[in-house]
mmCIF file of C-alpha atoms in Angstrom:
data_model
loop_
_atom_site.group_PDB
_atom_site.id
_atom_site.type_symbol
_atom_site.label_atom_id
_atom_site.label_comp_id
_atom_site.label_asym_id
_atom_site.label_seq_id
_atom_site.Cartn_x
_atom_site.Cartn_y
_atom_site.Cartn_z
ATOM 1 C CA MET A 21 -15.574 -19.173 9.261
ATOM 2 C CA GLY A 22 -13.234 -16.759 8.333
ATOM 3 C CA ARG A 23 -13.435 -13.181 9.629
ATOM 4 C CA LEU A 24 -13.773 -11.755 5.965
ATOM 5 C CA ASP A 25 -16.113 -14.210 4.878
ATOM 6 C CA ASN A 26 -18.412 -12.657 2.211
ATOM 7 C CA LYS A 27 -16.175 -9.315 1.864
ATOM 8 C CA VAL A 28 -14.944 -8.357 -1.595
ATOM 9 C CA ALA A 29 -11.309 -6.986 -1.417
ATOM 10 C CA LEU A 30 -9.123 -4.973 -4.147
ATOM 11 C CA VAL A 31 -5.525 -5.165 -3.582
ATOM 12 C CA THR A 32 -3.303 -2.708 -5.877
ATOM 13 C CA GLY A 33 0.148 -3.596 -6.662
ATOM 14 C CA GLY A 34 -0.740 -7.331 -5.794
ATOM 15 C CA ALA A 35 1.563 -8.975 -8.012
ATOM 16 C CA SER A 36 4.378 -9.141 -5.875
ATOM 17 C CA GLY A 37 5.950 -8.379 -2.842
ATOM 18 C CA ILE A 38 3.821 -6.788 0.100
ATOM 19 C CA GLY A 39 0.766 -6.604 -2.108
ATOM 20 C CA LYS A 40 0.902 -10.182 -2.880
ATOM 21 C CA GLY A 41 1.598 -11.034 0.914
ATOM 22 C CA ILE A 42 -1.696 -8.978 1.884
ATOM 23 C CA ALA A 43 -3.690 -10.695 -1.008
ATOM 24 C CA LEU A 44 -2.810 -14.281 0.374
ATOM 25 C CA ARG A 45 -3.765 -13.090 4.040
ATOM 26 C CA LEU A 46 -7.124 -11.571 2.938
ATOM 27 C CA ALA A 47 -7.883 -14.730 0.916
ATOM 28 C CA ALA A 48 -6.805 -16.947 3.678
ATOM 29 C CA ASP A 49 -9.453 -15.090 6.049
ATOM 30 C CA GLY A 50 -12.000 -15.622 3.537
ATOM 31 C CA ALA A 51 -12.327 -12.694 1.181
ATOM 32 C CA LYS A 52 -12.857 -12.645 -2.352
ATOM 33 C CA VAL A 53 -9.729 -11.131 -3.630
ATOM 34 C CA ILE A 54 -9.175 -9.200 -6.701
ATOM 35 C CA ILE A 55 -5.409 -7.987 -7.236
ATOM 36 C CA SER A 56 -4.452 -5.265 -9.822
ATOM 37 C CA ASP A 57 -1.151 -4.358 -11.107
ATOM 38 C CA ILE A 58 0.629 -2.931 -14.021
ATOM 39 C CA GLN A 59 2.584 -6.195 -14.494
ATOM 40 C CA ARG A 60 0.161 -8.079 -16.480
ATOM 41 C CA ALA A 61 2.113 -11.214 -16.853
ATOM 42 C CA LEU A 62 3.270 -11.375 -13.014
ATOM 43 C CA GLY A 63 -0.068 -10.485 -12.028
ATOM 44 C CA GLU A 64 -1.913 -13.297 -13.783
ATOM 45 C CA ALA A 65 0.762 -15.627 -12.616
ATOM 46 C CA THR A 66 0.078 -14.608 -8.789
ATOM 47 C CA ALA A 67 -3.809 -14.601 -9.350
ATOM 48 C CA ALA A 68 -3.612 -18.325 -10.497
ATOM 49 C CA GLU A 69 -1.226 -19.107 -7.660
ATOM 50 C CA GLY A 70 -3.429 -17.702 -4.878
ATOM 51 C CA GLY A 71 -6.869 -17.901 -6.374
ATOM 52 C CA PHE A 72 -7.507 -14.463 -7.025
ATOM 53 C CA GLU A 73 -8.790 -12.240 -9.784
ATOM 54 C CA PHE A 74 -6.541 -10.181 -11.608
ATOM 55 C CA LEU A 75 -7.123 -6.881 -13.309
ATOM 56 C CA GLU A 76 -4.421 -4.957 -15.199
ATOM 57 C CA GLN A 77 -4.087 -1.405 -13.819
ATOM 58 C CA ASP A 78 -1.815 1.735 -13.729
ATOM 59 C CA ALA A 79 -3.009 2.940 -10.229
ATOM 60 C CA SER A 80 -1.935 6.464 -11.087
ATOM 61 C CA ASN A 81 -4.424 6.482 -14.120
ATOM 62 C CA GLU A 82 -7.413 8.515 -13.258
ATOM 63 C CA GLN A 83 -10.063 6.794 -15.791
ATOM 64 C CA ARG A 84 -8.782 3.435 -15.101
ATOM 65 C CA TRP A 85 -9.817 3.485 -11.507
ATOM 66 C CA ASP A 86 -13.804 4.168 -12.612
ATOM 67 C CA GLU A 87 -13.424 1.268 -14.647
ATOM 68 C CA ILE A 88 -11.896 -1.011 -11.930
ATOM 69 C CA ILE A 89 -14.450 -0.272 -9.427
ATOM 70 C CA GLY A 90 -17.518 -0.392 -12.003
ATOM 71 C CA ASP A 91 -16.384 -3.925 -12.973
ATOM 72 C CA ILE A 92 -15.988 -5.053 -9.358
ATOM 73 C CA GLU A 93 -19.482 -3.865 -8.513
ATOM 74 C CA GLN A 94 -20.869 -5.531 -11.639
ATOM 75 C CA ARG A 95 -19.507 -8.860 -11.221
ATOM 76 C CA HIS A 96 -19.250 -9.128 -7.608
ATOM 77 C CA GLY A 97 -22.208 -6.784 -6.567
ATOM 78 C CA LYS A 98 -19.901 -4.564 -4.276
ATOM 79 C CA LEU A 99 -16.530 -3.607 -2.878
ATOM 80 C CA ASP A 100 -15.911 -3.980 1.052
ATOM 81 C CA ILE A 101 -12.226 -3.349 1.155
ATOM 82 C CA LEU A 102 -9.413 -1.418 -0.741
ATOM 83 C CA VAL A 103 -6.155 -1.449 -0.027
ATOM 84 C CA ASN A 104 -3.969 1.057 -1.712
ATOM 85 C CA ASN A 105 -0.643 -0.747 -2.001
ATOM 86 C CA ALA A 106 1.042 0.359 -5.193
ATOM 87 C CA GLY A 107 4.162 2.126 -4.866
ATOM 88 C CA ILE A 108 7.647 2.913 -6.360
ATOM 89 C CA LEU A 109 10.903 3.608 -4.405
ATOM 90 C CA GLY A 110 12.617 5.819 -7.009
ATOM 91 C CA SER A 111 16.169 6.208 -7.279
ATOM 92 C CA VAL A 112 18.350 5.607 -3.929
ATOM 93 C CA ASN A 113 19.972 9.136 -5.102
ATOM 94 C CA ASN A 114 17.371 11.180 -4.955
ATOM 95 C CA ASP A 115 18.594 13.777 -2.677
ATOM 96 C CA PRO A 116 17.659 17.380 -2.247
ATOM 97 C CA GLU A 117 20.049 18.692 -4.759
ATOM 98 C CA ARG A 118 19.950 15.902 -7.418
ATOM 99 C CA THR A 119 16.406 15.022 -7.505
ATOM 100 C CA GLN A 120 15.005 16.009 -10.803
ATOM 101 C CA LEU A 121 11.269 17.157 -10.864
ATOM 102 C CA ALA A 122 10.388 14.575 -13.567
ATOM 103 C CA ASP A 123 11.423 11.722 -10.946
ATOM 104 C CA TRP A 124 9.757 13.535 -7.794
ATOM 105 C CA ARG A 125 6.242 13.788 -9.781
ATOM 106 C CA LYS A 126 6.656 10.046 -11.011
ATOM 107 C CA VAL A 127 6.962 8.997 -7.436
ATOM 108 C CA PHE A 128 4.283 10.982 -6.270
ATOM 109 C CA ALA A 129 1.886 10.101 -8.957
ATOM 110 C CA VAL A 130 2.234 6.419 -8.108
ATOM 111 C CA ASN A 131 2.620 6.660 -4.102
ATOM 112 C CA LEU A 132 0.226 9.257 -3.487
ATOM 113 C CA GLU A 133 -2.012 10.143 -6.500
ATOM 114 C CA SER A 134 -2.950 6.714 -6.798
ATOM 115 C CA VAL A 135 -3.868 6.466 -3.031
ATOM 116 C CA PHE A 136 -6.078 9.734 -3.366
ATOM 117 C CA LEU A 137 -7.655 8.351 -6.724
ATOM 118 C CA GLY A 138 -8.307 4.751 -5.033
ATOM 119 C CA CYS A 139 -9.997 6.518 -1.934
ATOM 120 C CA ARG A 140 -12.260 8.784 -4.129
ATOM 121 C CA ALA A 141 -13.349 5.905 -6.315
ATOM 122 C CA ALA A 142 -13.736 3.444 -3.470
ATOM 123 C CA ILE A 143 -15.963 5.725 -1.140
ATOM 124 C CA PRO A 144 -19.210 5.931 -3.239
ATOM 125 C CA ALA A 145 -18.858 2.040 -4.010
ATOM 126 C CA MET A 146 -18.536 1.461 -0.028
ATOM 127 C CA ARG A 147 -21.324 3.847 0.439
ATOM 128 C CA ARG A 148 -23.599 1.694 -1.720
ATOM 129 C CA ALA A 149 -22.604 -1.411 0.084
ATOM 130 C CA GLY A 150 -23.350 0.026 3.482
ATOM 131 C CA GLY A 151 -19.539 0.517 4.548
ATOM 132 C CA GLY A 152 -16.249 -0.676 4.205
ATOM 133 C CA SER A 153 -12.464 -0.567 4.873
ATOM 134 C CA ILE A 154 -9.839 1.534 3.260
ATOM 135 C CA VAL A 155 -6.206 0.459 3.998
ATOM 136 C CA ASN A 156 -3.310 2.759 2.755
ATOM 137 C CA ILE A 157 0.250 1.388 2.637
ATOM 138 C CA ALA A 158 2.714 3.965 3.768
ATOM 139 C CA SER A 159 5.922 3.590 5.243
ATOM 140 C CA VAL A 160 8.074 3.938 8.289
ATOM 141 C CA THR A 161 9.888 6.653 6.419
ATOM 142 C CA ALA A 162 6.759 8.665 6.825
ATOM 143 C CA GLN A 163 8.134 9.533 10.349
ATOM 144 C CA MET A 164 11.779 9.932 9.560
ATOM 145 C CA PRO A 165 14.245 11.987 7.379
ATOM 146 C CA THR A 166 14.839 10.311 3.980
ATOM 147 C CA SER A 167 17.432 12.423 2.618
ATOM 148 C CA MET A 168 18.735 10.047 -0.014
ATOM 149 C CA ILE A 169 14.991 8.967 -1.248
ATOM 150 C CA LEU A 170 13.563 12.338 -0.611
ATOM 151 C CA PRO A 171 10.406 11.850 -2.850
ATOM 152 C CA TYR A 172 9.755 8.548 -1.425
ATOM 153 C CA GLY A 173 9.612 9.533 2.127
ATOM 154 C CA SER A 174 7.674 12.788 1.258
ATOM 155 C CA SER A 175 5.205 10.899 -0.491
ATOM 156 C CA LYS A 176 4.464 8.253 2.404
ATOM 157 C CA ALA A 177 4.160 11.213 4.754
ATOM 158 C CA ALA A 178 1.530 12.796 2.582
ATOM 159 C CA VAL A 179 -0.357 9.391 2.529
ATOM 160 C CA ARG A 180 -0.448 9.358 6.006
ATOM 161 C CA GLN A 181 -2.103 12.875 6.157
ATOM 162 C CA LEU A 182 -4.539 11.707 3.398
ATOM 163 C CA THR A 183 -5.514 8.959 5.350
ATOM 164 C CA LYS A 184 -6.445 10.839 8.470
ATOM 165 C CA SER A 185 -8.543 13.156 6.214
ATOM 166 C CA VAL A 186 -10.293 10.472 4.478
ATOM 167 C CA ALA A 187 -10.970 8.946 7.821
ATOM 168 C CA GLU A 188 -12.328 12.280 9.237
ATOM 169 C CA TYR A 189 -14.687 12.992 6.252
ATOM 170 C CA CYS A 190 -16.067 9.220 6.257
ATOM 171 C CA ALA A 191 -16.901 9.458 9.841
ATOM 172 C CA GLN A 192 -18.493 13.008 9.869
ATOM 173 C CA GLN A 193 -20.735 11.922 6.878
ATOM 174 C CA LYS A 194 -21.762 8.673 8.723
ATOM 175 C CA LEU A 195 -20.700 6.475 5.827
ATOM 176 C CA ASN A 196 -19.507 3.379 7.973
ATOM 177 C CA ILE A 197 -16.196 3.599 5.989
ATOM 178 C CA ARG A 198 -13.050 3.503 8.007
ATOM 179 C CA CYS A 199 -9.785 4.443 6.679
ATOM 180 C CA ASN A 200 -6.456 3.532 8.264
ATOM 181 C CA SER A 201 -2.560 3.345 7.314
ATOM 182 C CA VAL A 202 -0.079 0.581 7.537
ATOM 183 C CA HIS A 203 3.654 1.598 7.983
ATOM 184 C CA PRO A 204 6.004 -1.161 7.099
ATOM 185 C CA GLY A 205 9.697 -0.955 8.094
ATOM 186 C CA PHE A 206 12.342 -2.859 6.210
ATOM 187 C CA ILE A 207 10.495 -6.116 4.409
ATOM 188 C CA ASP A 208 11.986 -8.914 2.510
ATOM 189 C CA THR A 209 10.625 -8.139 -1.093
ATOM 190 C CA PRO A 210 11.691 -7.950 -4.722
ATOM 191 C CA ALA A 211 11.471 -4.146 -4.442
ATOM 192 C CA GLN A 212 13.650 -4.079 -1.092
ATOM 193 C CA LEU A 213 16.400 -6.251 -2.742
ATOM 194 C CA GLN A 214 16.323 -4.131 -5.631
ATOM 195 C CA GLY A 215 17.011 -1.316 -3.594
ATOM 196 C CA ASN A 216 19.380 -2.987 -1.704
ATOM 197 C CA GLU A 217 21.393 -3.855 -4.839
ATOM 198 C CA GLU A 218 21.215 0.038 -6.241
ATOM 199 C CA ILE A 219 22.436 0.984 -2.841
ATOM 200 C CA ALA A 220 25.376 -1.584 -2.737
ATOM 201 C CA LYS A 221 26.365 -0.470 -6.286
ATOM 202 C CA SER A 222 26.317 3.423 -5.659
ATOM 203 C CA ARG A 223 28.161 3.054 -2.355
ATOM 204 C CA GLY A 224 30.547 0.383 -3.294
ATOM 205 C CA LEU A 225 29.096 -2.100 -0.608
ATOM 206 C CA THR A 226 28.048 -5.679 -1.033
ATOM 207 C CA VAL A 227 24.251 -6.440 -0.897
ATOM 208 C CA ASP A 228 24.909 -8.510 2.371
ATOM 209 C CA GLN A 229 26.546 -5.418 3.899
ATOM 210 C CA VAL A 230 23.538 -3.267 3.112
ATOM 211 C CA ARG A 231 21.117 -5.828 4.342
ATOM 212 C CA ASN A 232 23.137 -6.220 7.854
ATOM 213 C CA GLY A 233 23.088 -2.479 8.023
ATOM 214 C CA LEU A 234 19.436 -2.177 7.769
ATOM 215 C CA LYS A 235 19.071 -5.135 10.277
ATOM 216 C CA ALA A 236 21.341 -3.327 12.668
ATOM 217 C CA ARG A 237 18.669 -0.494 12.525
ATOM 218 C CA VAL A 238 15.939 -2.583 13.559
ATOM 219 C CA PRO A 239 15.752 -3.340 17.304
ATOM 220 C CA MET A 240 14.001 -6.550 17.080
ATOM 221 C CA GLY A 241 17.165 -7.405 14.828
ATOM 222 C CA ALA A 242 15.358 -8.829 11.732
ATOM 223 C CA ILE A 243 13.764 -7.887 8.486
ATOM 224 C CA GLY A 244 10.088 -8.547 8.189
ATOM 225 C CA GLU A 245 8.039 -10.849 5.909
ATOM 226 C CA SER A 246 5.216 -9.647 3.648
ATOM 227 C CA GLU A 247 3.105 -11.776 5.831
ATOM 228 C CA ASP A 248 3.649 -9.460 8.631
ATOM 229 C CA ILE A 249 2.270 -6.736 6.624
ATOM 230 C CA GLY A 250 -0.750 -8.961 5.519
ATOM 231 C CA ALA A 251 -1.778 -9.632 9.286
ATOM 232 C CA ALA A 252 -1.857 -6.151 10.101
ATOM 233 C CA VAL A 253 -4.101 -5.479 7.120
ATOM 234 C CA ALA A 254 -6.338 -8.050 7.642
ATOM 235 C CA PHE A 255 -7.075 -6.904 11.389
ATOM 236 C CA LEU A 256 -7.740 -3.254 9.858
ATOM 237 C CA ALA A 257 -10.067 -4.787 7.234
ATOM 238 C CA SER A 258 -11.971 -6.821 9.639
ATOM 239 C CA ASP A 259 -14.753 -6.050 12.146
ATOM 240 C CA ASP A 260 -12.306 -6.723 14.805
ATOM 241 C CA ALA A 261 -11.246 -2.968 13.957
ATOM 242 C CA ARG A 262 -14.638 -1.774 13.633
ATOM 243 C CA TYR A 263 -13.856 1.033 16.027
ATOM 244 C CA VAL A 264 -10.365 1.933 14.376
ATOM 245 C CA THR A 265 -10.177 4.662 11.885
ATOM 246 C CA GLY A 266 -7.539 7.313 11.138
ATOM 247 C CA ALA A 267 -4.886 5.153 12.677
ATOM 248 C CA LYS A 268 -1.399 4.234 11.980
ATOM 249 C CA LEU A 269 -0.248 0.866 12.393
ATOM 250 C CA LEU A 270 3.397 0.521 12.502
ATOM 251 C CA VAL A 271 5.015 -2.982 11.450
ATOM 252 C CA ASP A 272 8.529 -2.160 11.525
ATOM 253 C CA GLY A 273 10.337 -4.469 14.436
ATOM 254 C CA GLY A 274 10.266 -1.436 16.683
ATOM 255 C CA MET A 275 12.131 1.218 14.621
ATOM 256 C CA ILE A 276 9.602 3.971 15.266
ATOM 257 C CA MET A 277 8.066 3.720 18.857
ATOM 258 C CA ASP A 278 5.421 6.139 18.451
#
């Protein structure tokens, strides 16, 4: 018996990277997993590989959230777990002087507004199901200065505040819905590699130099894997965390010891 048996889970941005790692772990623990992503071909391939269902979704599209949740309830009768994972980094040269408002808004639309929309859509569905667990993927950058990726760090800090507010509301309303945030550090994913390549190009470094520089900032001396995030999410999604809400779980190799 898996600890997530008979649970229905939606993971946004589940086609690759951290989202894929989360989906694989939830499924391994017994959940019925639906992944959504804006990348249709990759999402379908990942779903076939992992035995998931796939739904195409721009997580920042308000109308699509109602459709997604309605579809899941119609086919599976409920939604127990929502993992708001969809996100983008933006430019690695988004400092306080050069960041364009359009870039700021794009990052916030995906990284913050989609999380708000997901929480708002999931709460009524989880109320109907008798409870549930929402896990928002923030970042270690929520707790540190991010002068070169200003919109990204700012959006992730806002996700943390949103998480606490949703957790408080659900607790006060006695909804049996928990909401927590997971804060990854440096994780080996296609998005991390792309970011490393952009940093290397803009600063005249090799990708290996960038990667080694990141490793040097981690007390445990290693870059994490998507499976590490999946394990953290699976705990928060399960009844093992039934008395945990509004919490932040740092999965960063010791970068932020708070």
